[in-house]
Amino acid sequence: MVIERVHAVFFSATGTTKRVVEWLTGVLAEQLGCGTATVDFTLPAARQKRYVFGPADLVVFGVPTYAGRVPNLLLPFVKSGFLGNGALAVPVVLFGNRNFDDALIELRDCLQNSGFCTVAAGAFVGEHAFSRTLAAGRPDASDHKEASDFAVRVARKVQALSGAPTCPVAVDGCSPIRPYYTPRDRHGTPINILKVKPKTSDACDRCGTCARLCPMGSIDPADPTVVNGVCIKCGACVKGCPRGAKYYDDPGYLYHQHELEDQYARPAKNSLFV
C-alpha cells in the first residue's frame, strides 16, 4: 500500500506525547519514503476546526492517559474533530507509569468510528503530569529505540497491505469501556480533585507563559493568579513556568500524587500492538 504522507496528530500538554508521536512519525516517513505533516491540537484554537484525511495518509494519533482513559474534556473533539476517509491510523497513548487501562482501546474505537483504519497501536510510558519523579525522564533512549523498532514493523505491515484492513488492530483494554479511575484515600474513600486549581506563588513575574500553555485557555493572561475556567491537572503550567511559581496545595491532590509515587515507582513497560 502506498502512503504519501505520515501525519503527527497529538494533544500534549507537557510534551511527552508530542515526543513519542513525532519520533514515530519520523521513522515511519523514512521507512515509507514520504513526507510528514503535523496537527497539534493542544491549544484551544486548534480545536476550532475539523481535520480531514484520506486513503493515502497514515496518521499517528496521540493523547495522554488521564485516569485510565482518553481525557474526558478532549473526548468530544477526538470523536468529532477528525475525518479519516479510509486513512490508516496508529493510535498512541502515553501513561504516567501506573497503567493505560482503557485509554488505548477507547482511542482506537474513536478513530475507527471516524473513518480511520487502525493498523497498529502503542501505549508508551511518559513522566506523570502530577510528578517530577514518577517515570522521570521517560520516554528515554531505550523507549526511543523500542519506538523505532515498532515503527519499522508498522511500516513493513503497511507496505504489505493490498488495501485497507477490514478489522481494527487488537489492543488491551475492556469493551465496554470502564469508568474513569477514581483515586481513593487509605480508607477507601474516593478523592475528588475535579475542581482543584493551581495556585501561584510570589515568584510569579506575570510573564504569561502559563496562560499561553494552558490547553483549556483557563488562565487569565492579564493576571496569571486567576484561573477562570476548568483545570484538567495536565501539568502544563506547573512544569512550564520558568519561575516555578505554579503549584497545587489541595490535600486530596497531594495525597493522590504521593500515593502514585509510592505505589508505582517501578519502571512500567510499553505495550505495542502490530
PDB file of C-alpha atoms in Angstrom, residues 1-269:
ATOM      1  CA  MET A   1       0.000   0.000   0.000  1.00  0.00           C
ATOM      2  CA  VAL A   2       1.399   3.406  -0.978  1.00  0.00           C
ATOM      3  CA  ILE A   3       1.384   6.169   1.628  1.00  0.00           C
ATOM      4  CA  GLU A   4       2.007   9.736   0.503  1.00  0.00           C
ATOM      5  CA  ARG A   5       2.242  11.412   3.907  1.00  0.00           C
ATOM      6  CA  VAL A   6       2.582  10.480   7.584  1.00  0.00           C
ATOM      7  CA  HIS A   7       0.792  12.865   9.946  1.00  0.00           C
ATOM      8  CA  ALA A   8       1.753  13.504  13.581  1.00  0.00           C
ATOM      9  CA  VAL A   9      -1.512  14.349  15.354  1.00  0.00           C
ATOM     10  CA  PHE A  10      -1.459  14.917  19.099  1.00  0.00           C
ATOM     11  CA  PHE A  11      -2.561  16.603  22.302  1.00  0.00           C
ATOM     12  CA  SER A  12       0.494  17.092  24.503  1.00  0.00           C
ATOM     13  CA  ALA A  13       0.336  19.479  27.457  1.00  0.00           C
ATOM     14  CA  THR A  14       3.832  18.747  28.796  1.00  0.00           C
ATOM     15  CA  GLY A  15       5.493  17.485  25.623  1.00  0.00           C
ATOM     16  CA  THR A  16       5.831  13.737  26.275  1.00  0.00           C
ATOM     17  CA  THR A  17       3.084  12.665  23.881  1.00  0.00           C
ATOM     18  CA  LYS A  18       4.467  15.022  21.250  1.00  0.00           C
ATOM     19  CA  ARG A  19       7.938  13.498  21.550  1.00  0.00           C
ATOM     20  CA  VAL A  20       6.718   9.946  21.018  1.00  0.00           C
ATOM     21  CA  VAL A  21       4.294  10.769  18.201  1.00  0.00           C
ATOM     22  CA  GLU A  22       6.840  12.875  16.306  1.00  0.00           C
ATOM     23  CA  TRP A  23       9.513  10.216  16.783  1.00  0.00           C
ATOM     24  CA  LEU A  24       7.243   7.503  15.371  1.00  0.00           C
ATOM     25  CA  THR A  25       6.163   9.776  12.537  1.00  0.00           C
ATOM     26  CA  GLY A  26       9.759  10.485  11.540  1.00  0.00           C
ATOM     27  CA  VAL A  27      10.780   6.819  11.459  1.00  0.00           C
ATOM     28  CA  LEU A  28       7.638   5.819   9.572  1.00  0.00           C
ATOM     29  CA  ALA A  29       8.144   8.533   6.958  1.00  0.00           C
ATOM     30  CA  GLU A  30      11.749   7.492   6.477  1.00  0.00           C
ATOM     31  CA  GLN A  31      10.782   3.847   6.074  1.00  0.00           C
ATOM     32  CA  LEU A  32       7.925   4.637   3.696  1.00  0.00           C
ATOM     33  CA  GLY A  33       9.808   7.291   1.730  1.00  0.00           C
ATOM     34  CA  CYS A  34       7.228  10.031   2.121  1.00  0.00           C
ATOM     35  CA  GLY A  35       6.697  13.435   3.713  1.00  0.00           C
ATOM     36  CA  THR A  36       5.251  14.439   7.076  1.00  0.00           C
ATOM     37  CA  ALA A  37       2.749  16.924   8.458  1.00  0.00           C
ATOM     38  CA  THR A  38       1.701  17.917  11.989  1.00  0.00           C
ATOM     39  CA  VAL A  39      -1.585  18.656  13.737  1.00  0.00           C
ATOM     40  CA  ASP A  40      -1.020  19.823  17.311  1.00  0.00           C
ATOM     41  CA  PHE A  41      -4.446  20.258  18.926  1.00  0.00           C
ATOM     42  CA  THR A  42      -3.141  21.003  22.416  1.00  0.00           C
ATOM     43  CA  LEU A  43      -4.321  24.609  22.500  1.00  0.00           C
ATOM     44  CA  PRO A  44      -7.966  25.695  22.199  1.00  0.00           C
ATOM     45  CA  ALA A  45      -7.611  27.478  18.843  1.00  0.00           C
ATOM     46  CA  ALA A  46      -6.552  24.254  17.138  1.00  0.00           C
ATOM     47  CA  ARG A  47      -9.757  22.581  18.304  1.00  0.00           C
ATOM     48  CA  GLN A  48     -11.963  25.038  16.454  1.00  0.00           C
ATOM     49  CA  LYS A  49     -11.635  23.263  13.112  1.00  0.00           C
ATOM     50  CA  ARG A  50     -12.104  19.791  11.637  1.00  0.00           C
ATOM     51  CA  TYR A  51      -9.210  17.832  10.158  1.00  0.00           C
ATOM     52  CA  VAL A  52      -9.771  15.675   7.091  1.00  0.00           C
ATOM     53  CA  PHE A  53      -7.546  12.864   5.839  1.00  0.00           C
ATOM     54  CA  GLY A  54      -7.692  10.335   3.020  1.00  0.00           C
ATOM     55  CA  PRO A  55      -6.612   6.851   1.852  1.00  0.00           C
ATOM     56  CA  ALA A  56      -3.047   7.962   1.061  1.00  0.00           C
ATOM     57  CA  ASP A  57      -2.469   9.183   4.613  1.00  0.00           C
ATOM     58  CA  LEU A  58      -1.047   7.423   7.664  1.00  0.00           C
ATOM     59  CA  VAL A  59      -1.911   9.186  10.938  1.00  0.00           C
ATOM     60  CA  VAL A  60      -0.023   8.668  14.196  1.00  0.00           C
ATOM     61  CA  PHE A  61      -2.601   9.925  16.683  1.00  0.00           C
ATOM     62  CA  GLY A  62      -1.506  10.510  20.282  1.00  0.00           C
ATOM     63  CA  VAL A  63      -3.140  11.573  23.534  1.00  0.00           C
ATOM     64  CA  PRO A  64      -2.174  11.231  27.202  1.00  0.00           C
ATOM     65  CA  THR A  65      -3.960   8.842  29.534  1.00  0.00           C
ATOM     66  CA  TYR A  66      -5.965  10.600  32.250  1.00  0.00           C
ATOM     67  CA  ALA A  67      -7.478   8.308  34.908  1.00  0.00           C
ATOM     68  CA  GLY A  68      -7.127   5.324  32.607  1.00  0.00           C
ATOM     69  CA  ARG A  69      -8.921   6.786  29.603  1.00  0.00           C
ATOM     70  CA  VAL A  70      -8.824   9.475  26.918  1.00  0.00           C
ATOM     71  CA  PRO A  71      -9.117  12.809  28.806  1.00  0.00           C
ATOM     72  CA  ASN A  72     -12.839  13.406  29.288  1.00  0.00           C
ATOM     73  CA  LEU A  73     -12.856  17.043  28.170  1.00  0.00           C
ATOM     74  CA  LEU A  74     -10.988  16.106  24.981  1.00  0.00           C
ATOM     75  CA  LEU A  75     -13.196  13.163  24.143  1.00  0.00           C
ATOM     76  CA  PRO A  76     -15.892  15.116  22.236  1.00  0.00           C
ATOM     77  CA  PHE A  77     -13.266  16.692  19.970  1.00  0.00           C
ATOM     78  CA  VAL A  78     -11.407  13.410  19.457  1.00  0.00           C
ATOM     79  CA  LYS A  79     -14.706  11.880  18.382  1.00  0.00           C
ATOM     80  CA  SER A  80     -15.865  14.672  16.080  1.00  0.00           C
ATOM     81  CA  GLY A  81     -12.827  16.727  15.062  1.00  0.00           C
ATOM     82  CA  PHE A  82     -11.258  14.259  12.626  1.00  0.00           C
ATOM     83  CA  LEU A  83     -12.491  12.532   9.487  1.00  0.00           C
ATOM     84  CA  GLY A  84     -10.477   9.557   8.295  1.00  0.00           C
ATOM     85  CA  ASN A  85     -11.979   8.727   4.888  1.00  0.00           C
ATOM     86  CA  GLY A  86     -10.110   5.417   4.950  1.00  0.00           C
ATOM     87  CA  ALA A  87      -6.767   6.778   6.187  1.00  0.00           C
ATOM     88  CA  LEU A  88      -4.580   4.351   8.117  1.00  0.00           C
ATOM     89  CA  ALA A  89      -4.012   5.217  11.781  1.00  0.00           C
ATOM     90  CA  VAL A  90      -1.765   4.267  14.672  1.00  0.00           C
ATOM     91  CA  PRO A  91      -3.413   5.244  17.984  1.00  0.00           C
ATOM     92  CA  VAL A  92      -0.852   6.061  20.683  1.00  0.00           C
ATOM     93  CA  VAL A  93      -1.384   6.838  24.358  1.00  0.00           C
ATOM     94  CA  LEU A  94       1.116   7.996  26.985  1.00  0.00           C
ATOM     95  CA  PHE A  95       0.676   6.929  30.595  1.00  0.00           C
ATOM     96  CA  GLY A  96       2.449   8.019  33.758  1.00  0.00           C
ATOM     97  CA  ASN A  97       3.833   4.688  34.955  1.00  0.00           C
ATOM     98  CA  ARG A  98       0.583   3.400  36.512  1.00  0.00           C
ATOM     99  CA  ASN A  99      -1.470   1.833  33.709  1.00  0.00           C
ATOM    100  CA  PHE A 100      -3.135   2.885  30.470  1.00  0.00           C
ATOM    101  CA  ASP A 101      -6.260   0.856  31.374  1.00  0.00           C
ATOM    102  CA  ASP A 102      -8.825   1.515  28.598  1.00  0.00           C
ATOM    103  CA  ALA A 103      -7.275   4.627  27.049  1.00  0.00           C
ATOM    104  CA  LEU A 104      -5.838   2.809  24.036  1.00  0.00           C
ATOM    105  CA  ILE A 105      -8.911   0.783  23.156  1.00  0.00           C
ATOM    106  CA  GLU A 106     -11.043   3.900  23.620  1.00  0.00           C
ATOM    107  CA  LEU A 107      -8.821   5.928  21.284  1.00  0.00           C
ATOM    108  CA  ARG A 108      -8.748   3.092  18.765  1.00  0.00           C
ATOM    109  CA  ASP A 109     -12.537   2.883  18.736  1.00  0.00           C
ATOM    110  CA  CYS A 110     -12.873   6.669  18.356  1.00  0.00           C
ATOM    111  CA  LEU A 111     -10.623   6.590  15.304  1.00  0.00           C
ATOM    112  CA  GLN A 112     -12.390   3.598  13.772  1.00  0.00           C
ATOM    113  CA  ASN A 113     -15.739   5.313  14.231  1.00  0.00           C
ATOM    114  CA  SER A 114     -14.368   8.427  12.499  1.00  0.00           C
ATOM    115  CA  GLY A 115     -13.406   6.539   9.351  1.00  0.00           C
ATOM    116  CA  PHE A 116      -9.807   5.577  10.109  1.00  0.00           C
ATOM    117  CA  CYS A 117      -8.412   2.063   9.695  1.00  0.00           C
ATOM    118  CA  THR A 118      -6.150   1.259  12.643  1.00  0.00           C
ATOM    119  CA  VAL A 119      -3.168  -0.909  11.693  1.00  0.00           C
ATOM    120  CA  ALA A 120      -1.081  -0.777  14.887  1.00  0.00           C
ATOM    121  CA  ALA A 121      -1.169   0.849  18.322  1.00  0.00           C
ATOM    122  CA  GLY A 122       1.067   1.661  21.250  1.00  0.00           C
ATOM    123  CA  ALA A 123       0.959   2.646  24.909  1.00  0.00           C
ATOM    124  CA  PHE A 124       4.184   4.374  25.986  1.00  0.00           C
ATOM    125  CA  VAL A 125       5.412   5.453  29.404  1.00  0.00           C
ATOM    126  CA  GLY A 126       5.982   9.158  29.987  1.00  0.00           C
ATOM    127  CA  GLU A 127       6.672  11.292  33.036  1.00  0.00           C
ATOM    128  CA  HIS A 128       3.458  11.659  35.026  1.00  0.00           C
ATOM    129  CA  ALA A 129       1.706  15.027  34.791  1.00  0.00           C
ATOM    130  CA  PHE A 130       1.419  15.201  38.599  1.00  0.00           C
ATOM    131  CA  SER A 131       5.049  14.385  39.358  1.00  0.00           C
ATOM    132  CA  ARG A 132       8.671  15.111  38.523  1.00  0.00           C
ATOM    133  CA  THR A 133       9.824  11.728  39.869  1.00  0.00           C
ATOM    134  CA  LEU A 134       7.235   9.235  38.566  1.00  0.00           C
ATOM    135  CA  ALA A 135       8.679   7.887  35.306  1.00  0.00           C
ATOM    136  CA  ALA A 136      11.107  10.816  35.303  1.00  0.00           C
ATOM    137  CA  GLY A 137      12.960  11.196  32.022  1.00  0.00           C
ATOM    138  CA  ARG A 138      10.641   8.896  30.113  1.00  0.00           C
ATOM    139  CA  PRO A 139      10.449   8.447  27.229  1.00  0.00           C
ATOM    140  CA  ASP A 140      14.195   7.808  27.383  1.00  0.00           C
ATOM    141  CA  ALA A 141      16.754   6.448  24.917  1.00  0.00           C
ATOM    142  CA  SER A 142      15.550   2.896  25.463  1.00  0.00           C
ATOM    143  CA  ASP A 143      11.958   3.938  24.783  1.00  0.00           C
ATOM    144  CA  HIS A 144      13.029   5.678  21.590  1.00  0.00           C
ATOM    145  CA  LYS A 145      14.821   2.513  20.446  1.00  0.00           C
ATOM    146  CA  GLU A 146      11.700   0.475  21.159  1.00  0.00           C
ATOM    147  CA  ALA A 147       9.587   3.059  19.350  1.00  0.00           C
ATOM    148  CA  SER A 148      11.902   2.942  16.324  1.00  0.00           C
ATOM    149  CA  ASP A 149      11.710  -0.851  16.124  1.00  0.00           C
ATOM    150  CA  PHE A 150       7.943  -0.629  16.453  1.00  0.00           C
ATOM    151  CA  ALA A 151       7.716   1.935  13.647  1.00  0.00           C
ATOM    152  CA  VAL A 152       9.795  -0.271  11.350  1.00  0.00           C
ATOM    153  CA  ARG A 153       7.404  -3.170  11.979  1.00  0.00           C
ATOM    154  CA  VAL A 154       4.424  -0.931  11.294  1.00  0.00           C
ATOM    155  CA  ALA A 155       5.975   0.321   8.049  1.00  0.00           C
ATOM    156  CA  ARG A 156       6.538  -3.234   6.853  1.00  0.00           C
ATOM    157  CA  LYS A 157       2.941  -4.114   7.655  1.00  0.00           C
ATOM    158  CA  VAL A 158       1.676  -1.080   5.763  1.00  0.00           C
ATOM    159  CA  GLN A 159       3.855  -1.847   2.735  1.00  0.00           C
ATOM    160  CA  ALA A 160       2.494  -5.395   2.629  1.00  0.00           C
ATOM    161  CA  LEU A 161      -1.145  -4.286   2.617  1.00  0.00           C
ATOM    162  CA  SER A 162      -3.040  -4.573  -0.652  1.00  0.00           C
ATOM    163  CA  GLY A 163      -5.871  -2.448   0.742  1.00  0.00           C
ATOM    164  CA  ALA A 164      -7.240  -1.006   3.959  1.00  0.00           C
ATOM    165  CA  PRO A 165      -7.528  -3.616   6.730  1.00  0.00           C
ATOM    166  CA  THR A 166     -11.074  -4.724   7.480  1.00  0.00           C
ATOM    167  CA  CYS A 167     -10.532  -5.278  11.223  1.00  0.00           C
ATOM    168  CA  PRO A 168      -9.149  -2.828  13.812  1.00  0.00           C
ATOM    169  CA  VAL A 169      -5.849  -3.668  15.466  1.00  0.00           C
ATOM    170  CA  ALA A 170      -6.318  -5.798  18.585  1.00  0.00           C
ATOM    171  CA  VAL A 171      -5.247  -3.983  21.772  1.00  0.00           C
ATOM    172  CA  ASP A 172      -5.509  -4.464  25.520  1.00  0.00           C
ATOM    173  CA  GLY A 173      -8.493  -2.931  27.290  1.00  0.00           C
ATOM    174  CA  CYS A 174     -12.127  -3.570  28.107  1.00  0.00           C
ATOM    175  CA  SER A 175     -15.232  -3.173  25.992  1.00  0.00           C
ATOM    176  CA  PRO A 176     -17.480  -1.610  27.091  1.00  0.00           C
ATOM    177  CA  ILE A 177     -15.074   0.991  28.443  1.00  0.00           C
ATOM    178  CA  ARG A 178     -14.734   1.118  32.226  1.00  0.00           C
ATOM    179  CA  PRO A 179     -15.401   4.314  34.229  1.00  0.00           C
ATOM    180  CA  TYR A 180     -12.528   6.720  34.819  1.00  0.00           C
ATOM    181  CA  TYR A 181     -10.098   5.609  37.518  1.00  0.00           C
ATOM    182  CA  THR A 182     -11.063   7.031  40.919  1.00  0.00           C
ATOM    183  CA  PRO A 183      -8.293   7.895  43.413  1.00  0.00           C
ATOM    184  CA  ARG A 184      -9.052   6.858  46.990  1.00  0.00           C
ATOM    185  CA  ASP A 185      -7.585   7.584  50.396  1.00  0.00           C
ATOM    186  CA  ARG A 186      -6.186   4.957  52.770  1.00  0.00           C
ATOM    187  CA  HIS A 187      -9.710   4.189  53.990  1.00  0.00           C
ATOM    188  CA  GLY A 188     -11.032   3.597  50.504  1.00  0.00           C
ATOM    189  CA  THR A 189     -12.959   6.851  50.357  1.00  0.00           C
ATOM    190  CA  PRO A 190     -12.957   8.472  46.887  1.00  0.00           C
ATOM    191  CA  ILE A 191     -10.835  11.621  46.497  1.00  0.00           C
ATOM    192  CA  ASN A 192     -12.471  14.211  44.266  1.00  0.00           C
ATOM    193  CA  ILE A 193      -9.944  16.588  42.712  1.00  0.00           C
ATOM    194  CA  LEU A 194     -12.005  17.638  39.688  1.00  0.00           C
ATOM    195  CA  LYS A 195     -12.427  21.232  40.891  1.00  0.00           C
ATOM    196  CA  VAL A 196      -8.873  21.659  42.176  1.00  0.00           C
ATOM    197  CA  LYS A 197      -6.952  24.500  40.518  1.00  0.00           C
ATOM    198  CA  PRO A 198      -3.289  25.545  40.667  1.00  0.00           C
ATOM    199  CA  LYS A 199      -2.053  28.258  42.992  1.00  0.00           C
ATOM    200  CA  THR A 200       0.544  30.931  42.220  1.00  0.00           C
ATOM    201  CA  SER A 201       3.443  31.882  44.483  1.00  0.00           C
ATOM    202  CA  ASP A 202       5.136  35.247  44.925  1.00  0.00           C
ATOM    203  CA  ALA A 203       7.815  34.077  42.490  1.00  0.00           C
ATOM    204  CA  CYS A 204       5.426  34.859  39.625  1.00  0.00           C
ATOM    205  CA  ASP A 205       6.610  37.755  37.445  1.00  0.00           C
ATOM    206  CA  ARG A 206       3.448  37.753  35.283  1.00  0.00           C
ATOM    207  CA  CYS A 207       5.296  36.697  32.153  1.00  0.00           C
ATOM    208  CA  GLY A 208       2.152  34.980  30.871  1.00  0.00           C
ATOM    209  CA  THR A 209       3.807  31.676  29.983  1.00  0.00           C
ATOM    210  CA  CYS A 210       1.266  29.653  31.960  1.00  0.00           C
ATOM    211  CA  ALA A 211      -1.660  31.338  30.200  1.00  0.00           C
ATOM    212  CA  ARG A 212      -0.137  30.606  26.800  1.00  0.00           C
ATOM    213  CA  LEU A 213       0.483  26.957  27.726  1.00  0.00           C
ATOM    214  CA  CYS A 214      -2.898  26.183  29.299  1.00  0.00           C
ATOM    215  CA  PRO A 215      -4.701  23.782  26.937  1.00  0.00           C
ATOM    216  CA  MET A 216      -8.083  24.828  28.302  1.00  0.00           C
ATOM    217  CA  GLY A 217      -7.413  28.574  27.994  1.00  0.00           C
ATOM    218  CA  SER A 218      -8.374  28.869  31.652  1.00  0.00           C
ATOM    219  CA  ILE A 219      -5.582  31.105  32.998  1.00  0.00           C
ATOM    220  CA  ASP A 220      -6.110  34.854  32.737  1.00  0.00           C
ATOM    221  CA  PRO A 221      -3.191  36.291  30.707  1.00  0.00           C
ATOM    222  CA  ALA A 222      -3.662  39.683  32.406  1.00  0.00           C
ATOM    223  CA  ASP A 223      -3.478  38.108  35.860  1.00  0.00           C
ATOM    224  CA  PRO A 224      -1.976  34.594  35.923  1.00  0.00           C
ATOM    225  CA  THR A 225      -3.106  34.092  39.523  1.00  0.00           C
ATOM    226  CA  VAL A 226      -6.689  33.852  38.234  1.00  0.00           C
ATOM    227  CA  VAL A 227      -7.928  30.540  36.805  1.00  0.00           C
ATOM    228  CA  ASN A 228     -11.296  31.366  35.297  1.00  0.00           C
ATOM    229  CA  GLY A 229     -12.052  28.051  33.643  1.00  0.00           C
ATOM    230  CA  VAL A 230     -11.704  24.344  34.218  1.00  0.00           C
ATOM    231  CA  CYS A 231      -8.363  22.780  35.179  1.00  0.00           C
ATOM    232  CA  ILE A 232      -7.625  19.282  33.863  1.00  0.00           C
ATOM    233  CA  LYS A 233      -4.478  18.861  36.002  1.00  0.00           C
ATOM    234  CA  CYS A 234      -2.339  18.394  32.886  1.00  0.00           C
ATOM    235  CA  GLY A 235       0.796  19.886  34.459  1.00  0.00           C
ATOM    236  CA  ALA A 236       1.451  22.365  31.656  1.00  0.00           C
ATOM    237  CA  CYS A 237       1.532  25.446  33.872  1.00  0.00           C
ATOM    238  CA  VAL A 238       3.386  23.807  36.756  1.00  0.00           C
ATOM    239  CA  LYS A 239       6.103  22.231  34.627  1.00  0.00           C
ATOM    240  CA  GLY A 240       6.246  25.061  32.101  1.00  0.00           C
ATOM    241  CA  CYS A 241       6.560  28.022  34.472  1.00  0.00           C
ATOM    242  CA  PRO A 242      10.103  29.446  34.157  1.00  0.00           C
ATOM    243  CA  ARG A 243       9.947  30.725  37.751  1.00  0.00           C
ATOM    244  CA  GLY A 244       8.445  27.592  39.320  1.00  0.00           C
ATOM    245  CA  ALA A 245       5.574  29.719  40.579  1.00  0.00           C
ATOM    246  CA  LYS A 246       2.671  27.369  39.857  1.00  0.00           C
ATOM    247  CA  TYR A 247       1.778  24.622  42.326  1.00  0.00           C
ATOM    248  CA  TYR A 248      -1.052  22.622  43.893  1.00  0.00           C
ATOM    249  CA  ASP A 249      -1.686  22.570  47.619  1.00  0.00           C
ATOM    250  CA  ASP A 250      -5.000  20.711  47.775  1.00  0.00           C
ATOM    251  CA  PRO A 251      -4.648  17.872  50.354  1.00  0.00           C
ATOM    252  CA  GLY A 252      -6.515  15.362  48.189  1.00  0.00           C
ATOM    253  CA  TYR A 253      -4.394  16.151  45.146  1.00  0.00           C
ATOM    254  CA  LEU A 254      -1.155  15.873  47.147  1.00  0.00           C
ATOM    255  CA  TYR A 255      -2.261  12.618  48.771  1.00  0.00           C
ATOM    256  CA  HIS A 256      -3.019  11.110  45.363  1.00  0.00           C
ATOM    257  CA  GLN A 257       0.279  12.370  43.935  1.00  0.00           C
ATOM    258  CA  HIS A 258       2.316  10.829  46.738  1.00  0.00           C
ATOM    259  CA  GLU A 259       0.297   7.608  46.599  1.00  0.00           C
ATOM    260  CA  LEU A 260       1.102   7.255  42.904  1.00  0.00           C
ATOM    261  CA  GLU A 261       4.784   7.987  43.505  1.00  0.00           C
ATOM    262  CA  ASP A 262       4.945   5.398  46.300  1.00  0.00           C
ATOM    263  CA  GLN A 263       2.944   2.612  44.677  1.00  0.00           C
ATOM    264  CA  TYR A 264       4.115   2.881  41.073  1.00  0.00           C
ATOM    265  CA  ALA A 265       7.798   3.666  41.392  1.00  0.00           C
ATOM    266  CA  ARG A 266       8.762   0.556  39.403  1.00  0.00           C
ATOM    267  CA  PRO A 267       9.549   1.231  35.729  1.00  0.00           C
ATOM    268  CA  ALA A 268       6.463   0.351  33.716  1.00  0.00           C
ATOM    269  CA  LYS A 269       6.754  -1.236  30.289  1.00  0.00           C
TER     270      LYS A 269
END
